[in-house]
Tab-separated table of C-alpha atoms in Angstrom:
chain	number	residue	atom	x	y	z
W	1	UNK	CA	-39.400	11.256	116.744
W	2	UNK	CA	-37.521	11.325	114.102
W	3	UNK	CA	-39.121	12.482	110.251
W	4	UNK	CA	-40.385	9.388	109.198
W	5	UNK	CA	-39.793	9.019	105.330
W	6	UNK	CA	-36.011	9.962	106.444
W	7	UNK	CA	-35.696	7.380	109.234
W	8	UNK	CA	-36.975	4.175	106.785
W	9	UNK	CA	-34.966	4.918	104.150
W	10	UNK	CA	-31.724	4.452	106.415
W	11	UNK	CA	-33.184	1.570	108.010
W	12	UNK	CA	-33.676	-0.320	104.880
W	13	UNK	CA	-30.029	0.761	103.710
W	14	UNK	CA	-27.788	0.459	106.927
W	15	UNK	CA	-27.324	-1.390	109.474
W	16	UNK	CA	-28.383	-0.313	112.761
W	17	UNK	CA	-25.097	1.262	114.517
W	18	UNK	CA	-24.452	2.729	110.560
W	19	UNK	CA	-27.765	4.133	110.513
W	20	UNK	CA	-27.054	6.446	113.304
W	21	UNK	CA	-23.651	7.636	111.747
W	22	UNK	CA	-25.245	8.602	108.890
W	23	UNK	CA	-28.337	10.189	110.653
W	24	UNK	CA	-26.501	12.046	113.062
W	25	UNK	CA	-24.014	13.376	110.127
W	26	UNK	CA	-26.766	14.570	107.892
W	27	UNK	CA	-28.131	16.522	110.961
W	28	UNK	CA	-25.293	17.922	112.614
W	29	UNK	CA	-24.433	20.317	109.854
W	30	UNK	CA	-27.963	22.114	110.005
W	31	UNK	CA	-29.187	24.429	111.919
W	32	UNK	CA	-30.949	23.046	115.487
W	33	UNK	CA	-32.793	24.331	118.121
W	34	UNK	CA	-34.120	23.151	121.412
W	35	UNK	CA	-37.548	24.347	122.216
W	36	UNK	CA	-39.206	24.652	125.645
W	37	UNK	CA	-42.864	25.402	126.279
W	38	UNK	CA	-43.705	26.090	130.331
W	39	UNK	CA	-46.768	28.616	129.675
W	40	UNK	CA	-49.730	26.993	131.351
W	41	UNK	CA	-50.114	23.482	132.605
W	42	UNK	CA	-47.905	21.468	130.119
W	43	UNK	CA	-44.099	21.161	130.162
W	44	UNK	CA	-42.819	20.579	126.482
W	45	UNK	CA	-39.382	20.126	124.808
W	46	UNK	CA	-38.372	18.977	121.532
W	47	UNK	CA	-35.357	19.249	119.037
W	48	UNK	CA	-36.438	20.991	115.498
W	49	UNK	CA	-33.684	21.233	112.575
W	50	UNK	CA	-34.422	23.539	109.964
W	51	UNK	CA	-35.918	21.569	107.216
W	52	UNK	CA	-38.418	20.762	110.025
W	53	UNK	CA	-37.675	17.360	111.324
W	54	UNK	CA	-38.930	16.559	115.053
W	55	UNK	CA	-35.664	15.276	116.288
W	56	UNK	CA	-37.111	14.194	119.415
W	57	UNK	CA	-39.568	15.637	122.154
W	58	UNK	CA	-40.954	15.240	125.203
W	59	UNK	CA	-43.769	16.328	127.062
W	60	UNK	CA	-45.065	16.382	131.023
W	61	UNK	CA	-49.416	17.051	131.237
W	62	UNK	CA	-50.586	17.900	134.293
W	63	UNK	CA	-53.691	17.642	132.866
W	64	UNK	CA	-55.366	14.685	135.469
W	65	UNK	CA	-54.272	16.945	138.756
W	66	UNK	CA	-55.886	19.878	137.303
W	67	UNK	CA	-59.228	17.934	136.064
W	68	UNK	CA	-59.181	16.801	140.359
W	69	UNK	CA	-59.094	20.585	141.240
W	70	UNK	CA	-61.766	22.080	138.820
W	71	UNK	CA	-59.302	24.201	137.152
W	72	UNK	CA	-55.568	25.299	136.692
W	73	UNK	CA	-54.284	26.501	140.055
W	74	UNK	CA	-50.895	28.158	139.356
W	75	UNK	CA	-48.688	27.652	141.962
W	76	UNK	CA	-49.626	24.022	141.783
W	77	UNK	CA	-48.751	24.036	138.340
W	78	UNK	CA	-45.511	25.954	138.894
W	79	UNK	CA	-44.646	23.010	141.292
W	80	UNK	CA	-45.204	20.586	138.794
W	81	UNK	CA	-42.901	22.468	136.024
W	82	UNK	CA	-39.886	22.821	138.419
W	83	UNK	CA	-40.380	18.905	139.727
W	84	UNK	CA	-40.239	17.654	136.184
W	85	UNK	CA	-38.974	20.393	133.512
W	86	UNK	CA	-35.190	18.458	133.768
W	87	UNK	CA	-36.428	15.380	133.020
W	88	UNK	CA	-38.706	16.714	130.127
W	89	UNK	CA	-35.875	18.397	128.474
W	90	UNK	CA	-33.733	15.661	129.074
W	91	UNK	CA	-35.779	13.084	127.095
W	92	UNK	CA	-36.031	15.141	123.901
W	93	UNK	CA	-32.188	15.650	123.901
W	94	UNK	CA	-31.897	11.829	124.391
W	95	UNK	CA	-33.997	10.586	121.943
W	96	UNK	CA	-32.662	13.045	119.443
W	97	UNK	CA	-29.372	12.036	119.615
W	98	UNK	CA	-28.142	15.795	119.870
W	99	UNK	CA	-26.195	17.207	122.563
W	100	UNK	CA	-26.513	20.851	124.062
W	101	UNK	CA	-23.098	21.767	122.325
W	102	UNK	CA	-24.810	20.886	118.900
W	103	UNK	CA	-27.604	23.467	119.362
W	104	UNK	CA	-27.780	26.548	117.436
W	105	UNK	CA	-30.056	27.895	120.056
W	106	UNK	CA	-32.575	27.272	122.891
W	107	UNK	CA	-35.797	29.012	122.400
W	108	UNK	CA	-38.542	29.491	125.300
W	109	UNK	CA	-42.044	30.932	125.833
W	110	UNK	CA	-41.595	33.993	127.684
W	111	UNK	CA	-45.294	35.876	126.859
W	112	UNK	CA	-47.886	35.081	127.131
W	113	UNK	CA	-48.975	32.645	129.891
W	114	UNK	CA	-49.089	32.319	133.326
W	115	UNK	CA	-46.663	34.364	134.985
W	116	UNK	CA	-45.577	31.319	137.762
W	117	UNK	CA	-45.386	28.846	134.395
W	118	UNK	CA	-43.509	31.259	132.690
W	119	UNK	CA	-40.505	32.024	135.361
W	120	UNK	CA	-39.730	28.547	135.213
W	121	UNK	CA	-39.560	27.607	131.660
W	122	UNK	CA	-37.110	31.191	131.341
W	123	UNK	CA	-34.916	30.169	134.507
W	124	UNK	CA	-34.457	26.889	133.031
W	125	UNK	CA	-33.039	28.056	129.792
W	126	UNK	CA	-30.808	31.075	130.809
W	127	UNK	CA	-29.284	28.488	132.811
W	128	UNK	CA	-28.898	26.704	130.064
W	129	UNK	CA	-27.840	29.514	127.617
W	130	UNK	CA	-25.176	30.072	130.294
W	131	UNK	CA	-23.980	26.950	130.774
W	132	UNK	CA	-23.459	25.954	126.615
W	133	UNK	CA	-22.670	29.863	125.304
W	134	UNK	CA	-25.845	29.399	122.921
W	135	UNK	CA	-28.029	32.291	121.637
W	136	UNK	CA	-31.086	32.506	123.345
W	137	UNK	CA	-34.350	33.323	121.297
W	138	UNK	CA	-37.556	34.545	123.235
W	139	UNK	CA	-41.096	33.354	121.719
W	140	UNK	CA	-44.380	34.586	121.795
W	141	UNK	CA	-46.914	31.657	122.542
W	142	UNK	CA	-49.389	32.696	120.244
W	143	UNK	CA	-46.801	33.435	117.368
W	144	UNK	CA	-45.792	29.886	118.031
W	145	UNK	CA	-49.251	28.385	117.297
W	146	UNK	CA	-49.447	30.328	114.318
W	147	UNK	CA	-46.437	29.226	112.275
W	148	UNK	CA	-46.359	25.716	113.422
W	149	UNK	CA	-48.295	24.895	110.100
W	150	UNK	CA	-45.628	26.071	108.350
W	151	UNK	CA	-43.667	22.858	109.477
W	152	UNK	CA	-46.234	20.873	108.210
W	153	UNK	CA	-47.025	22.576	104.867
W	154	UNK	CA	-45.694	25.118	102.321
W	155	UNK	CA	-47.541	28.510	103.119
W	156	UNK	CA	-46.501	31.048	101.921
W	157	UNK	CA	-47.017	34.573	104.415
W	158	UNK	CA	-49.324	36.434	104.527
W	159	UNK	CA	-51.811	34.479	105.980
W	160	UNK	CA	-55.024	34.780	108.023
W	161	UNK	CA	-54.483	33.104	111.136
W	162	UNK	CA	-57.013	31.891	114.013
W	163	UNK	CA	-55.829	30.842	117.283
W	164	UNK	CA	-58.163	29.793	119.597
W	165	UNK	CA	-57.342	27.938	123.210
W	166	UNK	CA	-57.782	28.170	126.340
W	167	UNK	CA	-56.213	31.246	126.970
W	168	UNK	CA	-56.832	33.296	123.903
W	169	UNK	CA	-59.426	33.904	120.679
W	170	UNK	CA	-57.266	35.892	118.006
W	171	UNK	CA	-57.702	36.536	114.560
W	172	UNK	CA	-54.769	37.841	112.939
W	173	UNK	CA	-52.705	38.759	109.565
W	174	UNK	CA	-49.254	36.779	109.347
W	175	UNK	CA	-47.257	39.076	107.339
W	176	UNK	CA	-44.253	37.572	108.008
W	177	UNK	CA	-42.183	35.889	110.713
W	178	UNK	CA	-42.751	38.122	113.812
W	179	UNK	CA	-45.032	40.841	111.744
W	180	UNK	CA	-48.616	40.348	112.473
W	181	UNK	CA	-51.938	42.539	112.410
W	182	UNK	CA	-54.076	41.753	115.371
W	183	UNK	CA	-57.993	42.164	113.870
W	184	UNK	CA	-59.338	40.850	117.003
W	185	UNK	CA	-59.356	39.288	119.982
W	186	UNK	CA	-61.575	38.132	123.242
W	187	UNK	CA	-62.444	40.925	125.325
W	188	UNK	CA	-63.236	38.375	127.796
W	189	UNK	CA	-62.617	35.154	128.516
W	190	UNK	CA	-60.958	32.599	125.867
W	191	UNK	CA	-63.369	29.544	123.775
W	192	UNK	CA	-61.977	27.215	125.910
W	193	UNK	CA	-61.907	28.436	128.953
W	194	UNK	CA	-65.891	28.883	127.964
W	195	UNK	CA	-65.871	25.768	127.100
W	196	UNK	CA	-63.905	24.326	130.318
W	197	UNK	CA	-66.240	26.447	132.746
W	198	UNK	CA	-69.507	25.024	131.178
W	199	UNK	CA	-68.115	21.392	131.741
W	200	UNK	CA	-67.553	22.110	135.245
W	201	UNK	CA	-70.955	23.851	135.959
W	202	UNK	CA	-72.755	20.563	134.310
W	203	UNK	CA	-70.482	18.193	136.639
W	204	UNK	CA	-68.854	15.892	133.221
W	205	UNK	CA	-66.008	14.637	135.721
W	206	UNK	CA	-68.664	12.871	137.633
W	207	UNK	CA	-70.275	11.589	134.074
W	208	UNK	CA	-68.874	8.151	133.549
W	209	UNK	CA	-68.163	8.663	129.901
W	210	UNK	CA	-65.962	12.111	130.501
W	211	UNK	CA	-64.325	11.484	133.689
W	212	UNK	CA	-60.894	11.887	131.964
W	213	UNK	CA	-61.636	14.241	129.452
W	214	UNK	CA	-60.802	17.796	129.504
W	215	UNK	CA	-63.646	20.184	129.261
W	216	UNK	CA	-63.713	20.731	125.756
W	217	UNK	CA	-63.402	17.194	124.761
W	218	UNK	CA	-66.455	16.660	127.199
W	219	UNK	CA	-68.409	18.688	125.761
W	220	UNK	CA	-67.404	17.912	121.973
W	221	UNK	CA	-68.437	14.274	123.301
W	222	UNK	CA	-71.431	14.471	124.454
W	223	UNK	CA	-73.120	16.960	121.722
W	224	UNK	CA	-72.067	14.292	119.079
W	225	UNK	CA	-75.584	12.977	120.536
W	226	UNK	CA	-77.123	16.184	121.781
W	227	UNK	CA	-80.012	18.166	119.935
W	228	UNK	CA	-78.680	22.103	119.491
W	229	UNK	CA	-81.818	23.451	118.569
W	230	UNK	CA	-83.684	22.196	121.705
W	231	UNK	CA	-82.159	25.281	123.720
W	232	UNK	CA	-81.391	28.809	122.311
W	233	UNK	CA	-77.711	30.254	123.556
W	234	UNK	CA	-77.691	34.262	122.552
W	235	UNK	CA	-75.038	34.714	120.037
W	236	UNK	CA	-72.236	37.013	121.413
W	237	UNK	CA	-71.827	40.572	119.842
W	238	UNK	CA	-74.376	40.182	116.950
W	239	UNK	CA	-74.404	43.835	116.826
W	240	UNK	CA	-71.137	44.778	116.642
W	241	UNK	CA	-69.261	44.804	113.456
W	242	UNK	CA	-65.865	44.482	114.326
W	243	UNK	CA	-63.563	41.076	114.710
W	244	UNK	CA	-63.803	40.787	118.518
W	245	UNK	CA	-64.971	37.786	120.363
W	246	UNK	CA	-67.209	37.917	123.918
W	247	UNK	CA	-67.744	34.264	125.646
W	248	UNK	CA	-68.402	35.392	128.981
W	249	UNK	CA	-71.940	36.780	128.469
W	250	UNK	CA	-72.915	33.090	126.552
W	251	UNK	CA	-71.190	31.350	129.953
W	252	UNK	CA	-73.371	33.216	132.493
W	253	UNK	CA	-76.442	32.319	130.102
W	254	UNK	CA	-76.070	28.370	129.935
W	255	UNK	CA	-75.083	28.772	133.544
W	256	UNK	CA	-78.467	30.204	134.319
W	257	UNK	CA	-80.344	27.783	131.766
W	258	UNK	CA	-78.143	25.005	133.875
W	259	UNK	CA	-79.233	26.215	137.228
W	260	UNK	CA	-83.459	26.292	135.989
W	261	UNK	CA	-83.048	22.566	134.856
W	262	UNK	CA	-81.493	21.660	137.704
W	263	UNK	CA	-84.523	23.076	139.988
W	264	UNK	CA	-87.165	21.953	137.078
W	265	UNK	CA	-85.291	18.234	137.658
W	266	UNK	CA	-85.352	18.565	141.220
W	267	UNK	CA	-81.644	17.570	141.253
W	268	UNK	CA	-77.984	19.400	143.173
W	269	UNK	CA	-75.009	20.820	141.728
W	270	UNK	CA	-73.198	17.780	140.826
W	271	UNK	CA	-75.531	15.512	139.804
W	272	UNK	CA	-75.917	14.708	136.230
W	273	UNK	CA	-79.046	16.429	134.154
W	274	UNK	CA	-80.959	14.360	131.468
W	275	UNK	CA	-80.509	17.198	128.966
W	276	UNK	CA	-76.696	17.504	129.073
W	277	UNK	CA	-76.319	16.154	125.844
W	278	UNK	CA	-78.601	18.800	124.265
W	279	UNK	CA	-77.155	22.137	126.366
W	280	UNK	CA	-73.416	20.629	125.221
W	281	UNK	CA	-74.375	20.409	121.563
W	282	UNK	CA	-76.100	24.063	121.910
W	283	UNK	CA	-73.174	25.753	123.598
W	284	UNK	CA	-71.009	24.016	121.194
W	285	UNK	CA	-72.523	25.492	118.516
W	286	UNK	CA	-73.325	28.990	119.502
W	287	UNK	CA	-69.280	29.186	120.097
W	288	UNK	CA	-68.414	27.658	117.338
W	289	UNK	CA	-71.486	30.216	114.866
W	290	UNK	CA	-69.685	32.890	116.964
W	291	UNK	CA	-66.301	32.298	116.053
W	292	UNK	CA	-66.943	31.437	112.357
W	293	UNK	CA	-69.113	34.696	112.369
W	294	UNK	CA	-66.344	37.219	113.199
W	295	UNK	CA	-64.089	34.504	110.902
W	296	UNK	CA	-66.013	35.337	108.165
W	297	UNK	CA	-65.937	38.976	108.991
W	298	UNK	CA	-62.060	38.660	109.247
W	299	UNK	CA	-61.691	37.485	105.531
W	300	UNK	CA	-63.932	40.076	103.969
W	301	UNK	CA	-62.127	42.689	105.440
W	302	UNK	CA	-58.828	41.054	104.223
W	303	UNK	CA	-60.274	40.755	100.863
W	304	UNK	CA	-61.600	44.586	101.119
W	305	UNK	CA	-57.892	45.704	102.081
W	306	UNK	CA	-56.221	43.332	99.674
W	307	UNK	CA	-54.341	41.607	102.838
W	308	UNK	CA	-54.429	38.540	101.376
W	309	UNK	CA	-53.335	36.998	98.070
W	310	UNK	CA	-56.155	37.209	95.711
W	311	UNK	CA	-55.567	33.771	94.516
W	312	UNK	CA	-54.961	30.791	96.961
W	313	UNK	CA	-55.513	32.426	100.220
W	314	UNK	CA	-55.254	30.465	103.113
W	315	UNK	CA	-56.760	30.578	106.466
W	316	UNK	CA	-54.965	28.977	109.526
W	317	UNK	CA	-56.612	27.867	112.484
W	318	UNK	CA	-54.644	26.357	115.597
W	319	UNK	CA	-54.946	26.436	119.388
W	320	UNK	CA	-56.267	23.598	121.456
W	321	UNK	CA	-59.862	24.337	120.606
W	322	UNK	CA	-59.015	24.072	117.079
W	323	UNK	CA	-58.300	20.170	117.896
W	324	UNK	CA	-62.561	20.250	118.563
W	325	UNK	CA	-63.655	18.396	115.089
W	326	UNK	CA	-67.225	19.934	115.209
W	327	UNK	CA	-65.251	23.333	115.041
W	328	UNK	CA	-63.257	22.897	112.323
W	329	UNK	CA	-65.806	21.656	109.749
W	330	UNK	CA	-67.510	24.772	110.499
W	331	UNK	CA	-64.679	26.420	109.513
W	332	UNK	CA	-64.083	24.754	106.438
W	333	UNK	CA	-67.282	25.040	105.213
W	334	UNK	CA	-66.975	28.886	105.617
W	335	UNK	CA	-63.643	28.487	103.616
W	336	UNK	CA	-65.037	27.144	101.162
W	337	UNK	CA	-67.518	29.129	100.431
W	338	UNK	CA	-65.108	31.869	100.225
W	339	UNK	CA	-62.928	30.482	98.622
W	340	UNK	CA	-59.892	29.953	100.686
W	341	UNK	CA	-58.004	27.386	101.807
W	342	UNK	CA	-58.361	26.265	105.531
W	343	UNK	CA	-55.499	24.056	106.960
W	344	UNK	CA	-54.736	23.090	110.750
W	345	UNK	CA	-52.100	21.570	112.808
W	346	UNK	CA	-52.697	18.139	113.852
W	347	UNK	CA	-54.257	18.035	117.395
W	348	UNK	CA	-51.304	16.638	119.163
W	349	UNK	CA	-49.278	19.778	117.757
W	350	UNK	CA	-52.418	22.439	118.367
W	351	UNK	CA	-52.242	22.103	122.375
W	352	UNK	CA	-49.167	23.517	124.284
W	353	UNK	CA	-46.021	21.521	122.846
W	354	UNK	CA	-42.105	22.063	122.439
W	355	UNK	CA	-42.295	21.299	118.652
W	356	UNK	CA	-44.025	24.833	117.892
W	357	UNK	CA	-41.776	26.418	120.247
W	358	UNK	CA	-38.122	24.635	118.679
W	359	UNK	CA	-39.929	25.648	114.902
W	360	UNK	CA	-40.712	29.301	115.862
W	361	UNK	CA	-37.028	29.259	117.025
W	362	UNK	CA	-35.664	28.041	113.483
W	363	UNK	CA	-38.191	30.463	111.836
W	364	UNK	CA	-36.285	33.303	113.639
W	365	UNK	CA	-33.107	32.173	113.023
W	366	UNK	CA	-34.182	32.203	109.262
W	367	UNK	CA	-35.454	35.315	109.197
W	368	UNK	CA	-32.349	36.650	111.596
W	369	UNK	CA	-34.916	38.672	114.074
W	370	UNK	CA	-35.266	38.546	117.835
W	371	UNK	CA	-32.254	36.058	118.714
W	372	UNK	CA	-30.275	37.395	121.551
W	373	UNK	CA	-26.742	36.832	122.891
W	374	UNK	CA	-26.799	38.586	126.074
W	375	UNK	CA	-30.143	37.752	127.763
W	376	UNK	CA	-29.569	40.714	130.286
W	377	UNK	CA	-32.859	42.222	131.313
W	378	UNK	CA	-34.851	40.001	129.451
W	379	UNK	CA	-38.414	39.184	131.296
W	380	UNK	CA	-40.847	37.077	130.973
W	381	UNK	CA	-44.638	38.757	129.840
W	382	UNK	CA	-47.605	37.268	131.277
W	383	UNK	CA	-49.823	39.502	128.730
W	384	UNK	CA	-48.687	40.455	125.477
W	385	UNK	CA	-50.264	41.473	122.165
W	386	UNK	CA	-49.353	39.585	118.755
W	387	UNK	CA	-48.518	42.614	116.255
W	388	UNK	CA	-50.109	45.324	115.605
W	389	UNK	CA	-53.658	46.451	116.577
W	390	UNK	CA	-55.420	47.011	113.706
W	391	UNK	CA	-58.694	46.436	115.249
W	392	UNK	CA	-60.396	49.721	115.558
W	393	UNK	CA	-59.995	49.642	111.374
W	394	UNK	CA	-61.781	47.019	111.115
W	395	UNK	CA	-64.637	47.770	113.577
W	396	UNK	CA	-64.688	51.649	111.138
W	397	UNK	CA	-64.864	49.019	108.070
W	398	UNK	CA	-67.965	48.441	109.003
W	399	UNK	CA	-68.376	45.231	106.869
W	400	UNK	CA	-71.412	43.669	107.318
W	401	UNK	CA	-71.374	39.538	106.384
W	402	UNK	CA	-73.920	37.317	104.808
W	403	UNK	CA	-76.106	35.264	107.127
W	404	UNK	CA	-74.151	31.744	107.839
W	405	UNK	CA	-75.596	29.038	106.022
W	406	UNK	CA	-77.763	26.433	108.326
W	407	UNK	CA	-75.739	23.085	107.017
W	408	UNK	CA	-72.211	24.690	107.584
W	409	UNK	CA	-73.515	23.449	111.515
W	410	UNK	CA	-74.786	20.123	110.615
């Protein structure tokens, strides 16, 4: 795809074979990189130049295979990566019209992610790498989902960032291309893997409106007619005053809440309760109070340490749960009343993607750190931390926050 205001103003000035002369010469003389995403279940590529036009992308879900199986099996998913990776990268190099020998580098997830997911995505690009003599520039998911607003709109660093998926719950500084400060992070399981688990246990691939939804956008479906207040989730860590998030406490308790309506109902495991609508509106909120909670927590401290610019600070929030709508206006109505500024990714570029990956490679190639010309050694990381820990700081902070307001949850 390429940037749109760019692409109509040569097609209402040239001619169609002229058109892509003049495209490919206004590209060809900046700086491009070819980004590939195998991490988890989705196998991404796209073409990024460095004013931040998508070029062209592609993407393979295995999304439907994993909804048949109840969750991500990895060597299934490995499979799936190796069967189709070629093709994916294939089709963003096609439709951007640039060759390998144009790149200025291929960039690839190598931490965090599934280890199987991983190995492929890296074997694919050192062969690559090889093959055209191009630098090779190693990416950290999560820093990925973190500056990928920063193709989108001008923000300046630092930054509070929240990323919050499937596979992670972080709240972080952005300093600076590849210079975080971790405040917190899960010590558990990730929102959306919560929020995955939860769908599962209430059976929403046999409910006729969620069949083909993922977990999350089950649940976010059905709560838009749910009643939260009819059931009371415990919020996670409502003691502790730190930036750390807990889901897997909150999962055994609607599981157990789950299992005495089913018996109440006189109903199995995989039938379809009467109440779903109201426990998926109450888990969404409790996860969505807890993360704006420890969100809120997050900025004060910022403010306390003067980590953020006094004016005009600006909270980011990306990740495939941060596509969940109910979420996000949460969010912004804790922005606002702190006065920040709250801006996400559009959903198609919070999940897994090659865009975020080809960006964070021009952002590196900016900023001249981490691109490598011998890839000797290099491995990829199924766990990694993004920057530096600072959480223990906060938790000695000791900051305690103002009670959430009842119509930030609607």
């Amino acid at each position: 795809m390429i940037g749109t205001s760019f692409y109509y103003t040569c097609k209402r000035a040239l001619p169609l074979r002229k058109r892509i002369v003049s495209l490919h010469s206004a590209v060809k003389d900046l700086r491009l990189v070819l980004g590939i995403e195998t991490s988890c279940d989705d196998t991404g590529a796209a073409v990024v130049d460095e004013n931040g036009r998508i070029l062209g992308e592609a993407i393979h879900s295995q999304k439907e295979v994993h909804l048949k199986t109840g969750g991500i099996i990895p060597p299934v998913a490995q499979k799936l990566h190796a069967d189709n990776i070629d093709r994916v990268v294939n089709e963003a190099l096609v439709s951007s019209g640039i060759t390998p020998q144009e790149l200025s580098a291929i960039a690839t997830t190598v931490k965090p992610g599934l280890a199987l997911s991983l190995g492929i995505g890296l074997s694919y690009s050192l062969k690559m790498v090889n093959q055209y003599s191009k630098p090779f520039i190693p990416i950290h998911h999560m820093e990925a989902h973190a500056l990928t607003v920063r193709l989108l709109h001008n923000v300046d660093f630092p930054f509070l960032v929240l990323l919050i998926s499937g596979g992670h719950c972080i709240l972080a500084v952005a300093k600076n291309v590849s210079d975080f400060l971790l405040l917190g992070q899960s010590l558990d399981e990730a929102p959306g893997e919560t929020l995955d688990k939860v769908s599962r246990r209430l059976s929403l691939i046999n409910h006729p409106d969620c069949a083909s939804m993922s977990g999350g956008q089950g649940i976010e479906h059905l709560a838009q007619n749910g009643n939260r207040k009819l059931y009371n989730f415990r919020i996670p860590m409502s003691q502790h005053q730190d930036c750390n998030f807990s889901f897997a406490g909150l999962r055994n308790h609607i599981n157990h809440v789950i299992r005495k309506k089913e018996m109440e109902e006189g109903i199995q495991q995989g039938q379809i309760l009467s109440c779903i609508a109201d426990i998926a509106a109450a888990t969404q909120y409790t996860i969505a109070f807890h993360i704006a909670k420890r969100t809120q927590r997050a900025i004060l401290f910022c403010k306390k340490e003067c980590l953020l610019p006094s004016t005009a600070a600006t909270l980011v929030v990306s990740g495939g749960v941060a596509s969940n709508g109910y979420i996000r206006r949460v969010l912004k109505s804790v922005t606002d009343s702190m006065d920040m500024a709250l801006l996400c990714p559009p959903p198609k570029l919070c999940t897994d993607n090659g865009v975020m990956i080809a960006w964070n490679g021009i952002e590196r190639l900016r900023a001249g750190v981490g691109i490598m010309n011998n890839t000797d050694g290099i491995r990829y990381e199924p766990r990694a931390l993004l920057g530096i820990d600072v959480s223990d700081h906060v938790r000695e902070a000791n900051i305690r926050v103002p009670s959430l307001k009842e119509h930030f949850f609607g």
